[in-house]
Coordinates of N, CA, C and O and ligand atoms in Angstrom, one line a residue:
K1 N 0.8 -1.2 0.0 CA 0.0 0.0 0.0 C 0.9 1.3 0.0 O 0.6 2.2 -0.7
L2 N 1.9 1.2 0.8 CA 2.8 2.4 0.9 C 3.5 2.5 -0.5 O 3.7 3.6 -1.0
Y3 N 3.9 1.4 -1.1 CA 4.5 1.4 -2.4 C 3.6 2.1 -3.4 O 4.0 2.9 -4.2
R4 N 2.3 1.7 -3.3 CA 1.4 2.3 -4.3 C 1.2 3.8 -4.1 O 1.2 4.5 -5.1
Q5 N 1.2 4.2 -2.8 CA 1.0 5.6 -2.6 C 2.2 6.4 -3.1 O 2.1 7.4 -3.7
S6 N 3.4 5.9 -2.8 CA 4.6 6.6 -3.2 C 4.8 6.7 -4.7 O 5.2 7.6 -5.3
L7 N 4.3 5.6 -5.4 CA 4.4 5.6 -6.8 C 3.4 6.6 -7.4 O 3.7 7.3 -8.4
T8 N 2.2 6.7 -6.8 CA 1.2 7.6 -7.3 C 1.8 9.0 -7.1 O 1.7 9.9 -7.9
F9 N 2.4 9.2 -5.9 CA 3.0 10.6 -5.6 C 4.1 10.9 -6.6 O 4.1 12.0 -7.1
L10 N 4.9 9.9 -6.9 CA 6.0 10.2 -7.9 C 5.4 10.5 -9.3 O 5.9 11.4 -9.9
A11 N 4.4 9.8 -9.7 CA 3.7 10.1 -11.0 C 3.2 11.5 -11.0 O 3.3 12.2 -12.0
Q12 N 2.6 11.9 -9.9 CA 2.0 13.3 -9.8 C 3.1 14.3 -9.9 O 3.0 15.3 -10.6
T13 N 4.1 14.2 -9.0 CA 5.2 15.2 -9.0 C 5.9 15.3 -10.3 O 6.3 16.3 -10.8
A14 N 6.2 14.1 -10.9 CA 6.9 14.1 -12.2 C 6.1 14.8 -13.3 O 6.7 15.7 -14.0
S15 N 4.8 14.6 -13.3 CA 4.0 15.3 -14.3 C 3.9 16.8 -14.1 O 4.0 17.6 -15.0
L16 N 3.7 17.1 -12.8 CA 3.6 18.5 -12.5 C 4.9 19.3 -12.8 O 4.9 20.4 -13.3
D17 N 6.0 18.6 -12.5 CA 7.3 19.2 -12.7 C 7.5 19.5 -14.2 O 7.9 20.5 -14.6
F18 N 7.0 18.5 -15.0 CA 7.1 18.6 -16.5 C 6.3 19.8 -17.0 O 6.7 20.6 -17.8
V19 N 5.1 20.0 -16.4 CA 4.2 21.1 -16.8 C 4.8 22.4 -16.4 O 4.8 23.3 -17.2
N20 N 5.4 22.5 -15.2 CA 6.0 23.7 -14.7 C 7.3 24.1 -15.5 O 7.6 25.3 -15.5
K21 N 8.0 23.2 -16.0 CA 9.3 23.5 -16.6 C 9.2 24.3 -17.9 O 10.2 25.0 -18.2
R22 N 8.2 24.1 -18.7 CA 8.1 24.8 -20.0 C 8.0 26.3 -19.7 O 7.1 26.8 -19.1
L23 N 8.9 27.1 -20.3 CA 8.8 28.5 -20.2 C 7.8 29.1 -21.1 O 7.5 28.5 -22.2
I24 N 7.1 30.2 -20.7 CA 6.1 30.8 -21.6 C 6.9 31.7 -22.6 O 7.8 32.4 -22.2
S25 N 6.6 31.5 -23.9 CA 7.3 32.2 -24.9 C 6.6 33.5 -25.4 O 5.4 33.4 -25.6
I26 N 7.3 34.5 -25.5 CA 6.8 35.8 -26.0 C 7.6 36.4 -27.2 O 8.8 36.3 -27.1
L27 N 6.9 36.8 -28.2 CA 7.6 37.5 -29.3 C 7.3 39.0 -29.2 O 6.1 39.4 -29.1
I28 N 8.3 39.8 -29.2 CA 8.2 41.3 -29.1 C 8.5 41.9 -30.5 O 9.7 41.8 -30.9
V29 N 7.5 42.4 -31.1 CA 7.7 43.1 -32.4 C 7.7 44.6 -32.2 O 6.6 45.2 -31.9
E30 N 8.8 45.2 -32.2 CA 9.0 46.6 -31.9 C 10.2 47.2 -32.6 O 11.3 46.6 -32.4
D31 N 10.1 48.2 -33.4 CA 11.2 48.7 -34.1 C 12.1 49.7 -33.3 O 13.3 49.8 -33.6
E32 N 11.6 50.3 -32.2 CA 12.5 51.1 -31.4 C 13.4 50.3 -30.6 O 12.9 49.6 -29.7
E33 N 14.7 50.3 -30.9 CA 15.7 49.4 -30.3 C 15.7 49.5 -28.8 O 15.7 48.5 -28.1
A34 N 15.6 50.8 -28.2 CA 15.6 50.9 -26.8 C 14.4 50.2 -26.1 O 14.6 49.6 -25.1
I35 N 13.3 50.4 -26.7 CA 12.1 49.8 -26.1 C 12.1 48.3 -26.3 O 11.8 47.5 -25.3
R36 N 12.5 47.8 -27.5 CA 12.6 46.4 -27.7 C 13.6 45.7 -26.7 O 13.2 44.7 -26.1
S37 N 14.8 46.2 -26.6 CA 15.7 45.6 -25.8 C 15.4 45.7 -24.3 O 15.6 44.8 -23.5
G38 N 14.7 46.8 -24.0 CA 14.3 47.0 -22.6 C 13.2 46.0 -22.2 O 13.2 45.4 -21.2
L39 N 12.2 45.8 -23.2 CA 11.2 44.8 -22.9 C 11.7 43.4 -22.9 O 11.3 42.6 -22.0
I40 N 12.7 43.1 -23.8 CA 13.2 41.7 -23.8 C 13.9 41.5 -22.4 O 13.6 40.5 -21.8
D41 N 14.6 42.5 -21.9 CA 15.3 42.3 -20.5 C 14.2 42.1 -19.5 O 14.4 41.2 -18.6
V42 N 13.2 42.9 -19.5 CA 12.1 42.8 -18.4 C 11.5 41.4 -18.4 O 11.4 40.8 -17.4
F43 N 11.1 40.9 -19.6 CA 10.4 39.6 -19.7 C 11.4 38.5 -19.4 O 10.9 37.5 -18.8
V44 N 12.6 38.6 -19.8 CA 13.6 37.5 -19.5 C 13.7 37.5 -18.0 O 13.7 36.4 -17.4
F45 N 13.9 38.6 -17.4 CA 14.0 38.7 -15.9 C 12.8 38.1 -15.2 O 13.0 37.5 -14.2
H46 N 11.6 38.2 -15.8 CA 10.4 37.6 -15.2 C 10.2 36.2 -15.6 O 9.1 35.6 -15.4
G47 N 11.2 35.6 -16.2 CA 11.1 34.1 -16.5 C 10.5 33.7 -17.8 O 10.2 32.5 -17.9
Y48 N 10.3 34.6 -18.7 CA 9.8 34.3 -20.0 C 10.9 33.9 -21.0 O 12.0 34.4 -20.8
D49 N 10.5 33.1 -22.0 CA 11.4 32.8 -23.1 C 11.1 33.9 -24.2 O 10.0 33.9 -24.7
V50 N 12.0 34.8 -24.5 CA 11.7 35.9 -25.3 C 12.4 36.0 -26.6 O 13.6 35.7 -26.7
D51 N 11.7 36.4 -27.7 CA 12.4 36.6 -29.0 C 11.9 38.0 -29.4 O 10.8 38.5 -29.0
G52 N 12.7 38.7 -30.3 CA 12.4 40.0 -30.7 C 12.4 40.1 -32.2 O 13.1 39.4 -32.9
A53 N 11.7 41.1 -32.8 CA 11.7 41.4 -34.2 C 11.7 42.9 -34.3 O 10.9 43.6 -33.6
A54 N 12.5 43.5 -35.3 CA 12.6 44.9 -35.4 C 11.8 45.5 -36.6 O 11.7 46.7 -36.7
T55 N 11.3 44.7 -37.5 CA 10.6 45.2 -38.6 C 9.3 44.4 -38.8 O 9.1 43.3 -38.2
G56 N 8.4 44.9 -39.5 CA 7.1 44.3 -39.8 C 7.3 42.9 -40.4 O 6.8 41.9 -39.9
P57 N 8.0 42.8 -41.6 CA 8.1 41.5 -42.2 C 8.8 40.5 -41.3 O 8.4 39.3 -41.3
E58 N 9.8 40.9 -40.6 CA 10.5 40.0 -39.7 C 9.6 39.5 -38.6 O 9.6 38.3 -38.2
G59 N 8.8 40.4 -38.1 CA 7.8 40.1 -37.0 C 6.8 39.1 -37.5 O 6.5 38.1 -36.8
L60 N 6.3 39.3 -38.7 CA 5.3 38.4 -39.3 C 5.9 37.0 -39.5 O 5.2 36.0 -39.2
K61 N 7.1 37.0 -40.1 CA 7.7 35.7 -40.3 C 7.9 34.9 -39.0 O 7.6 33.7 -39.0
K62 N 8.4 35.6 -38.0 CA 8.6 34.9 -36.7 C 7.3 34.4 -36.1 O 7.2 33.4 -35.6
A63 N 6.3 35.3 -36.2 CA 5.0 35.0 -35.6 C 4.4 33.8 -36.3 O 3.8 33.0 -35.6
L64 N 4.6 33.6 -37.6 CA 4.0 32.5 -38.3 C 4.8 31.2 -38.3 O 4.3 30.1 -38.4
T65 N 6.1 31.4 -38.1 CA 7.0 30.2 -38.1 C 7.2 29.6 -36.7 O 7.4 28.5 -36.5
G66 N 7.3 30.6 -35.7 CA 7.5 30.1 -34.3 C 6.2 29.8 -33.7 O 5.1 30.1 -34.2
K67 N 6.3 29.3 -32.5 CA 5.0 29.0 -31.7 C 5.2 29.8 -30.4 O 5.9 29.4 -29.5
F68 N 4.5 30.9 -30.4 CA 4.6 31.8 -29.2 C 3.3 31.8 -28.4 O 2.2 31.8 -28.9
D69 N 3.4 31.9 -27.1 CA 2.3 31.9 -26.2 C 1.6 33.3 -26.3 O 0.4 33.4 -26.1
L70 N 2.4 34.3 -26.6 CA 1.9 35.6 -26.7 C 2.7 36.5 -27.6 O 4.0 36.3 -27.7
I71 N 2.1 37.4 -28.4 CA 2.9 38.3 -29.2 C 2.6 39.8 -28.8 O 1.4 40.1 -28.7
L72 N 3.6 40.5 -28.5 CA 3.5 42.0 -28.3 C 3.8 42.6 -29.6 O 4.9 42.5 -30.1
L73 N 2.8 43.4 -30.1 CA 2.9 43.9 -31.4 C 2.7 45.4 -31.5 O 1.7 45.9 -31.2
D74 N 3.8 46.1 -31.9 CA 3.8 47.5 -32.1 C 3.0 47.8 -33.4 O 2.9 46.9 -34.2
I75 N 2.4 49.0 -33.5 CA 1.6 49.3 -34.6 C 2.4 49.9 -35.7 O 2.4 49.5 -36.9
M76 N 3.2 51.0 -35.4 CA 4.0 51.7 -36.4 C 5.3 50.9 -36.5 O 6.2 51.1 -35.7
L77 N 5.4 50.2 -37.7 CA 6.6 49.4 -37.9 C 7.1 49.6 -39.3 O 6.3 49.8 -40.2
P78 N 8.4 49.5 -39.6 CA 8.9 49.6 -41.0 C 8.5 48.4 -41.8 O 8.5 47.3 -41.2
G79 N 8.1 48.6 -43.0 CA 7.8 47.4 -43.9 C 6.4 47.0 -43.9 O 5.8 46.7 -45.0
M80 N 5.8 46.9 -42.7 CA 4.4 46.4 -42.6 C 3.9 46.7 -41.2 O 4.6 46.5 -40.2
D81 N 2.7 47.4 -41.2 CA 2.3 47.8 -39.8 C 1.6 46.7 -39.0 O 1.4 45.6 -39.5
G82 N 1.5 47.0 -37.7 CA 1.0 46.0 -36.8 C -0.4 45.5 -37.1 O -0.8 44.4 -36.8
Y83 N -1.3 46.4 -37.7 CA -2.6 45.9 -38.1 C -2.6 44.8 -39.1 O -3.3 43.8 -39.0
E84 N -1.7 45.0 -40.1 CA -1.6 44.0 -41.2 C -1.0 42.7 -40.7 O -1.5 41.6 -41.0
I85 N 0.0 42.8 -39.8 CA 0.5 41.6 -39.2 C -0.5 40.9 -38.4 O -0.7 39.7 -38.5
C86 N -1.3 41.7 -37.6 CA -2.4 41.1 -36.7 C -3.4 40.3 -37.6 O -3.8 39.2 -37.3
N87 N -3.7 41.0 -38.7 CA -4.7 40.4 -39.7 C -4.1 39.1 -40.3 O -4.9 38.1 -40.4
E88 N -2.9 39.1 -40.7 CA -2.2 37.9 -41.3 C -2.2 36.8 -40.3 O -2.4 35.6 -40.6
I89 N -1.8 37.1 -39.0 CA -1.7 36.1 -38.0 C -3.1 35.5 -37.7 O -3.3 34.3 -37.7
R90 N -4.1 36.4 -37.6 CA -5.5 35.9 -37.3 C -6.0 35.0 -38.4 O -6.8 34.1 -38.2
A91 N -5.6 35.3 -39.7 CA -6.1 34.5 -40.8 C -5.7 33.1 -40.7 O -6.3 32.1 -41.1
R92 N -4.5 32.9 -40.0 CA -4.0 31.5 -39.9 C -4.2 30.9 -38.5 O -4.3 29.7 -38.4
D93 N -4.3 31.7 -37.5 CA -4.5 31.2 -36.1 C -5.3 32.2 -35.3 O -4.9 33.2 -34.8
R94 N -6.6 31.9 -35.2 CA -7.5 32.8 -34.5 C -7.4 32.8 -33.0 O -7.9 33.7 -32.3
D95 N -6.6 31.9 -32.5 CA -6.4 31.8 -31.0 C -5.1 32.4 -30.5 O -4.9 32.4 -29.3
Q96 N -4.2 32.8 -31.5 CA -2.9 33.4 -31.0 C -3.1 34.6 -30.2 O -3.7 35.6 -30.7
P97 N -2.7 34.6 -28.9 CA -2.8 35.8 -28.1 C -1.9 36.9 -28.6 O -0.7 36.7 -28.8
I98 N -2.5 38.1 -28.7 CA -1.8 39.3 -29.2 C -2.2 40.5 -28.4 O -3.3 40.7 -28.1
I99 N -1.1 41.2 -28.0 CA -1.4 42.5 -27.3 C -0.7 43.6 -28.2 O 0.5 43.5 -28.5
M100 N -1.5 44.6 -28.6 CA -1.0 45.7 -29.4 C -0.3 46.7 -28.5 O -0.9 47.1 -27.5
L101 N 0.8 47.2 -29.0 CA 1.5 48.3 -28.4 C 1.2 49.6 -29.2 O 1.6 49.6 -30.4
T102 N 0.4 50.5 -28.7 CA 0.0 51.6 -29.6 C 0.6 52.9 -29.0 O 0.6 53.1 -27.8
A103 N 1.2 53.7 -29.9 CA 1.8 55.0 -29.5 C 0.7 56.0 -29.2 O 0.9 56.9 -28.5
R104 N -0.4 55.8 -29.9 CA -1.5 56.8 -29.8 C -2.6 56.2 -28.9 O -2.8 55.0 -28.8
T105 N -3.4 57.1 -28.4 CA -4.5 56.6 -27.5 C -5.9 56.9 -28.1 O -6.9 56.8 -27.5
S106 N -5.8 57.3 -29.4 CA -7.1 57.6 -30.1 C -8.0 56.4 -30.2 O -7.5 55.2 -30.4
D107 N -9.3 56.6 -30.0 CA -10.3 55.5 -30.0 C -10.1 54.7 -31.3 O -10.2 53.5 -31.3
E108 N -9.9 55.4 -32.4 CA -9.9 54.8 -33.7 C -8.8 53.7 -33.8 O -9.1 52.6 -34.3
D109 N -7.6 54.0 -33.3 CA -6.5 53.0 -33.3 C -6.8 51.8 -32.5 O -6.6 50.7 -32.9
I110 N -7.4 52.1 -31.3 CA -7.7 51.0 -30.4 C -8.8 50.1 -30.9 O -8.7 48.9 -30.9
I111 N -9.8 50.8 -31.5 CA -10.9 50.0 -32.0 C -10.5 49.2 -33.2 O -10.8 48.0 -33.3
Q112 N -9.6 49.7 -34.1 CA -9.1 49.0 -35.2 C -8.3 47.7 -34.8 O -8.5 46.7 -35.3
G113 N -7.5 48.0 -33.8 CA -6.7 46.9 -33.2 C -7.5 45.7 -32.7 O -7.3 44.6 -32.9
L114 N -8.5 46.1 -31.9 CA -9.4 45.1 -31.3 C -10.3 44.4 -32.3 O -10.6 43.3 -32.2
K115 N -10.7 45.2 -33.3 CA -11.5 44.6 -34.4 C -10.7 43.6 -35.1 O -11.3 42.6 -35.6
L116 N -9.4 43.8 -35.3 CA -8.6 42.9 -36.1 C -8.3 41.6 -35.2 O -7.6 40.7 -35.6
G117 N -8.7 41.7 -34.0 CA -8.6 40.5 -33.1 C -7.5 40.5 -32.1 O -7.2 39.5 -31.5
A118 N -6.9 41.7 -31.8 CA -6.0 41.8 -30.7 C -6.7 41.5 -29.4 O -7.9 41.9 -29.3
D119 N -6.1 40.8 -28.5 CA -6.7 40.5 -27.2 C -6.8 41.6 -26.2 O -7.6 41.7 -25.4
D120 N -5.8 42.5 -26.4 CA -5.7 43.7 -25.5 C -4.8 44.7 -26.2 O -4.1 44.4 -27.2
Y121 N -4.7 45.9 -25.6 CA -3.7 46.8 -26.1 C -3.1 47.6 -24.9 O -3.7 47.6 -23.8
V122 N -1.9 48.1 -25.1 CA -1.3 48.9 -24.1 C -0.8 50.2 -24.8 O -0.1 50.1 -25.8
A123 N -1.2 51.3 -24.3 CA -0.8 52.6 -24.9 C 0.5 53.1 -24.4 O 0.8 53.0 -23.2
K124 N 1.4 53.5 -25.4 CA 2.7 54.0 -25.0 C 2.5 55.5 -24.6 O 1.8 56.2 -25.3
P125 N 3.2 56.1 -23.7 CA 4.2 55.3 -22.8 C 3.4 54.5 -21.8 O 2.5 55.0 -21.2
F126 N 3.8 53.2 -21.6 CA 3.1 52.4 -20.6 C 4.1 52.1 -19.4 O 5.3 52.2 -19.5
S127 N 3.5 51.7 -18.3 CA 4.3 51.3 -17.2 C 4.5 49.8 -17.3 O 3.7 49.1 -17.8
I128 N 5.8 49.4 -17.0 CA 6.1 48.0 -17.1 C 5.2 47.1 -16.3 O 4.8 46.1 -16.7
Q129 N 4.9 47.6 -15.1 CA 4.0 46.9 -14.2 C 2.7 46.6 -14.8 O 2.2 45.5 -14.8
Q130 N 2.1 47.6 -15.5 CA 0.8 47.4 -16.1 C 0.9 46.5 -17.3 O 0.1 45.6 -17.5
L131 N 2.0 46.6 -18.1 CA 2.2 45.7 -19.2 C 2.3 44.2 -18.7 O 1.7 43.3 -19.3
L132 N 3.1 44.0 -17.7 CA 3.3 42.6 -17.1 C 1.9 42.1 -16.7 O 1.6 40.9 -16.9
L133 N 1.1 42.9 -16.0 CA -0.2 42.4 -15.5 C -1.1 42.1 -16.7 O -1.9 41.1 -16.6
R134 N -1.1 42.9 -17.7 CA -1.9 42.7 -18.9 C -1.5 41.4 -19.6 O -2.3 40.6 -20.1
V135 N -0.2 41.2 -19.7 CA 0.3 40.0 -20.3 C -0.1 38.8 -19.5 O -0.6 37.8 -20.1
E136 N 0.0 38.8 -18.2 CA -0.4 37.7 -17.4 C -1.9 37.4 -17.5 O -2.4 36.3 -17.6
A137 N -2.7 38.5 -17.6 CA -4.2 38.4 -17.7 C -4.5 37.7 -19.1 O -5.4 36.8 -19.1
V138 N -3.9 38.1 -20.2 CA -4.2 37.5 -21.5 C -3.7 36.1 -21.5 O -4.5 35.2 -22.0
L139 N -2.6 35.8 -20.9 CA -2.1 34.4 -20.8 C -3.0 33.5 -20.0 O -3.3 32.4 -20.4
R140 N -3.5 34.1 -18.9 CA -4.4 33.3 -18.1 C -5.7 32.9 -18.9 O -6.1 31.8 -18.8
R141 N -6.2 33.9 -19.6 CA -7.4 33.6 -20.4 C -7.2 32.6 -21.4 O -8.0 31.7 -21.7
S142 N -6.0 32.7 -22.1 CA -5.8 31.8 -23.3 C -5.4 30.4 -22.8 O -5.5 29.5 -23.5
Q143 N -4.8 30.3 -21.6 CA -4.3 29.0 -21.1 C -5.3 28.2 -20.3 O -5.0 27.1 -19.9
I144 N -6.4 28.8 -20.0 CA -7.4 28.1 -19.1 C -7.7 26.7 -19.8 O -7.6 25.7 -19.2
G145 N -8.0 26.7 -21.1 CA -8.3 25.5 -21.8 C -7.1 24.5 -21.8 O -7.3 23.3 -21.5
I146 N -5.9 25.0 -22.0 CA -4.7 24.1 -22.0 C -4.5 23.5 -20.7 O -4.3 22.3 -20.6
E147 N -4.6 24.3 -19.6 CA -4.4 23.8 -18.3 C -5.4 22.8 -17.9 O -5.1 21.8 -17.3
Q148 N -6.6 23.0 -18.3 CA -7.7 22.0 -18.0 C -7.4 20.7 -18.6 O -7.5 19.7 -18.0
A149 N -7.0 20.8 -19.9 CA -6.7 19.6 -20.7 C -5.6 18.8 -20.0 O -5.6 17.6 -19.9
K150 N -4.6 19.6 -19.6 CA -3.4 18.9 -18.9 C -3.8 18.2 -17.6 O -3.3 17.2 -17.4
S151 N -4.6 18.9 -16.8 CA -4.9 18.3 -15.5 C -5.8 17.0 -15.7 O -5.7 16.1 -14.9
I152 N -6.6 17.0 -16.7 CA -7.4 15.8 -17.0 C -6.5 14.7 -17.4 O -6.6 13.6 -16.9
E153 N -5.6 15.0 -18.3 CA -4.6 14.0 -18.7 C -3.8 13.5 -17.5 O -3.6 12.3 -17.4
L154 N -3.4 14.4 -16.6 CA -2.6 14.0 -15.5 C -3.4 13.1 -14.5 O -2.9 12.1 -14.1
N155 N -4.7 13.5 -14.3 CA -5.5 12.6 -13.4 C -5.7 11.2 -14.0 O -5.7 10.2 -13.3
N156 N -5.9 11.2 -15.3 CA -6.1 9.9 -16.0 C -4.8 9.0 -15.8 O -4.9 7.8 -15.5
E157 N -3.7 9.6 -15.9 CA -2.4 8.9 -15.8 C -2.3 8.3 -14.4 O -2.0 7.1 -14.2
V158 N -2.6 9.1 -13.4 CA -2.5 8.6 -12.0 C -3.5 7.5 -11.8 O -3.2 6.5 -11.2
H159 N -4.7 7.7 -12.3 CA -5.8 6.8 -12.1 C -5.4 5.4 -12.7 O -5.6 4.4 -12.1
I160 N -4.9 5.4 -13.9 CA -4.5 4.2 -14.6 C -3.4 3.5 -13.8 O -3.5 2.3 -13.5
D161 N -2.4 4.2 -13.3 CA -1.4 3.6 -12.5 C -1.9 2.9 -11.2 O -1.6 1.8 -10.9
T162 N -2.8 3.6 -10.5 CA -3.4 3.1 -9.3 C -4.2 1.8 -9.6 O -4.0 0.8 -8.9
E163 N -4.9 1.8 -10.7 CA -5.7 0.6 -11.1 C -4.8 -0.6 -11.4 O -5.0 -1.7 -10.9
N164 N -3.7 -0.3 -12.1 CA -2.8 -1.4 -12.5 C -2.2 -2.0 -11.3 O -2.1 -3.2 -11.2
L165 N -1.8 -1.2 -10.3 CA -1.2 -1.7 -9.1 C -2.2 -2.4 -8.2 O -1.8 -3.4 -7.6
S166 N -3.4 -1.9 -8.2 CA -4.4 -2.6 -7.4 C -4.7 -4.0 -7.9 O -4.9 -4.9 -7.1
G167 N -4.6 -4.2 -9.2 CA -4.8 -5.5 -9.8 C -3.8 -6.5 -9.3 O -4.2 -7.7 -9.2
H168 N -2.6 -6.0 -9.0 CA -1.6 -7.0 -8.5 C -1.7 -7.3 -7.0 O -1.1 -8.2 -6.6
N169 N -2.5 -6.5 -6.3 CA -2.5 -6.8 -4.9 C -3.3 -8.0 -4.5 O -4.3 -8.3 -5.1
Ligands
CA201 CA1 7.1 51.8 -33.7

């Protein structure tokens, strides 16, 4: 019985450990070098796996080829603006979490960004604290489904282990 309990415990901790180990990945598409590198530093410091892009086309390419948990997308970018990138991403993946970074606070910009499917927006100049909280909120919303699926999977594994062991008792 003790053997069964410890094995179940091991299965649980091993699975939880595996779930916790994956870093959350963020793509930062921002042409202003100081802002981009500043944001990369902040998110790396807070434990995220971060990649950056300095132009519209580079951002779109990375967004479509990489698998990011969240994309921070500036609007005014060389080559292709954030609206177009958002649109292209949405056409391929309607669930990709996106937060727009807008330099302007006019209703029109915000409405257009949200219409194109951005999950949220942060107006520049923004506080890092506020940006981090909004990122966490969008990730929480987008990952509820994933976490639920994982915990069901985890429970099933533990359940199957227990049953197999009971059979031998
Ligand atoms: Ca810009």
